[in-house]
Amino acid sequence: MGKKIKKEAEPPPKDVFDPLTIESKKAATVVLMLNSPEEEILAKACEAIYRFALKGEENKATLLELGAVEPLTKLLTHEDKIVRRNATMIFGILASNNDVKKLLRELDVMSSVIAQLAPEEEVVIHEFASLCLANMSAEYTSKVQIFEHGGLEPLIRLLASPDPDVKKNSIECIYNLVQDFQCRATVQELNAVPPILDLLKSEYPIIQLLALKTLGVITNDKESRVMLRDNQGMDHLIKILETKELNDLHIEALSVIANCLEDMDTLVLIQQTGGLKKLLSFAENSTIPDIQKNAAKAITKAAYDPENRKLFHEQEVEKCLVALLGSENDGTKIAASQAISVMCENSSSKEFFNNQGIPQLIQSLRSDNEEVREAAALALANLTTCNAANANAAAEADAIDPLISILSSKRDGAIASAATVLANMAMQEPLRVNMQNHDVMHALIGPLRSSNTVVQSKAALLVAATACDVEARTELRNSGGLGPLVELLRSKNDEVRRHASWAVMVCANDELTAVELCKLGALEILEEVNLSVSRKNKFSDAAYNKLLNNYLSLKYSLTGYLSSSNIIGDGFYDYGRINPGTKLLPLKDLCLQEPSDLRAVLLVNSKSDISPPPSMEDKSSDIGYGRSISSSSSLRRASKEKTNLHFSAGFGSPTEDRSEPTSGRNTALSKLAMKEKGSRKGRGKKEEEKVKEEEEVAAVPKLIGEGSPDKEWYPPSDPDFCVYVYEVTKSIFPITNIKEQIEALAKRWLIKLASAALWFVGSMAELGMKLS
């Protein structure tokens, strides 16, 4: 700070005392002199205290302990100008001590200090009074006191003072005050922008810096930005950027420009005057990372406006941002990535980054800095949304592996963005297959268990996008991903619940996964959700129906009916009606249960290693209704070449390929089949045969359970059912007319139904029971 030219001190009169010097042992004496009624003694005592306080913080604390502050506050309003001046100088120095600040607030001396800013007071008084206010304004309570006592107006007036110290202290105090929105509004009313802009022309960098910082705060308000534009403030700021000697001011200047560029009119003005090109060139060519970072931030703030994005695109701002991505500074990379995230809201900019920018962003995904990875992932998420070309470009640049790695990141924002990019890629089948080869389903388990709702939502959406084939669903099921997915159905967040329902709907496309989801309680949760008007959504209803339609055994037990589109396949079983909320036991558990007097479970299973004879007309007519209905796999393979035939109730069409049972299990299972056939024998059945068969049946569960625990379990088969399907197929398929096919099938079904009824009546009569 330059020295001020002060008036030469007049020589003291010969009849006065020499200046008093204070040592620590004399400080108490001088403090006592502050109560003297003589003006000359007061002036000398204040001068001595001022010099004592200048020596350091310890002396300031000593004066506070000696009680010097309270009598000094009274001298601020003393009639003698010299006494008043010296007291003001002391407070300018003492106010830097925190304990003194606290005491001054309690003594409420703010109005007395502000009064010293009056135009008629000396420059020295202005200097130290403004210094006192600058020190005090660092704390919120003091800011309130300064504002309430009208301190802003005289401070703004002093910005035009010829004294640089007064300017510096005044703008520093104003900078502290405008942190509060009420003070910012008052600054606008007092038209403070023009005098602050004038400070940018100061020869003192500290004054210029404080002026820029103040502008950076007040231009957060639109009214101040308009005032700055109307007073040619942008020209001043661009000139600062063009002046290399002022490089220590460039960062703050960019912050002000960033605020101003939010206004469309300001951006148009700076574009028309060529300032925008200068700004972009400055950002791209600067070697100072903080300058590049702040330039990118300026672009980001302005680019939130659609019209601004359009203007930026016309000025090829994308090239500047791509160049900044190549910076070695992490802060610059983050700022550039964030700017790209906003700029790609413009479709033309998004297309530009298809050729440039995506490889650099993917390189950032491999950074050791978590913030860099998060910013790059966010940019890629926005670039690939609704843009298949960018998704392809990202995949070609090997983005899949680092994106999947980010799914295990500690930053929720990075995980959510990475999941979004992967979901966008999964819209294309080749990319989806590639992702599955990188074990994406296993990597999703962590995000599905996250406590962050955004991560939960994006993870569920990624499941919906990737679980489109049996292999992916199998991997998700085997990895334990269905459990946390089902839990997301309970979420109170609408988007999480909607995406989780969507994912469940996709996963329920195959029977094994649908059964597992039902075991985990998905059906009950969805039923509860669909009962709530506020919680249900179109996906929750679709997911509920999809689960039932791919778990027909449960659907039939719950509803008692199947729709015409439901195709019964091998493994369907009729347990009987169950109440809502009741768990349906798996077929394996039912088969391993001990025999009981409960209703028989009817099973459809056409798998068998037994081939039927060429013609079984007579035998097929005797086949009755049993607990297990099955057909031979050889016949199923023969009929597979023909159109699928749909059966109702207990008769099903083999529509799904399953692994064939091994011959090693046929002994036990054939015994069960023998029992079932035996239960359908006529009245002439010998009693000893019944006893023998009952013993064999009783041994079946034991035989089944004695197998190796590692051996795969297979449901029981019934070769008679295979024969029946073969005969029906043989007689129906040669008929070319659909109506005649239906009639022929109906006749055969009625014959079979009648045979079953006759067998049932005969069995009841044999047991001595009559039908009413």
Coordinates of N, CA and C in Angstrom, one line a residue, residues 638-646 653-655 729 732-734:
A638 N -40.9 -86.3 -30.7 CA -41.6 -86.6 -32.0 C -42.6 -85.5 -32.3
S639 N -43.3 -85.1 -31.3 CA -44.4 -84.2 -31.5 C -43.9 -82.7 -31.5
K640 N -42.6 -82.5 -31.2 CA -42.1 -81.1 -31.1 C -42.0 -80.5 -32.5
E641 N -42.0 -81.4 -33.5 CA -41.9 -80.8 -34.9 C -43.2 -80.3 -35.4
K642 N -44.3 -80.6 -34.6 CA -45.6 -80.2 -35.0 C -46.0 -79.0 -34.2
T643 N -47.2 -78.4 -34.6 CA -47.7 -77.3 -33.8 C -48.0 -77.7 -32.4
N644 N -47.7 -76.8 -31.4 CA -48.0 -77.1 -30.0 C -49.5 -77.3 -29.8
L645 N -49.9 -78.3 -29.1 CA -51.3 -78.5 -28.8 C -51.5 -78.1 -27.3
H646 N -52.5 -77.2 -27.1 CA -52.8 -76.7 -25.7 C -53.9 -77.6 -25.1
S653 N -49.3 -79.5 -22.5 CA -48.5 -79.7 -23.7 C -47.0 -79.5 -23.3
P654 N -46.1 -80.3 -23.7 CA -44.7 -80.1 -23.4 C -44.2 -79.0 -24.2
T655 N -44.0 -77.8 -23.6 CA -43.5 -76.7 -24.4 C -42.2 -76.2 -24.0
T729 N -52.0 -87.0 -30.2 CA -51.2 -86.4 -31.3 C -51.3 -87.1 -32.6
I732 N -54.9 -86.4 -34.0 CA -55.4 -85.0 -34.2 C -54.6 -84.3 -35.3
F733 N -53.3 -84.5 -35.3 CA -52.5 -83.7 -36.2 C -52.7 -84.0 -37.7
P734 N -53.1 -85.2 -38.1 CA -53.3 -85.4 -39.5 C -54.5 -84.6 -40.0

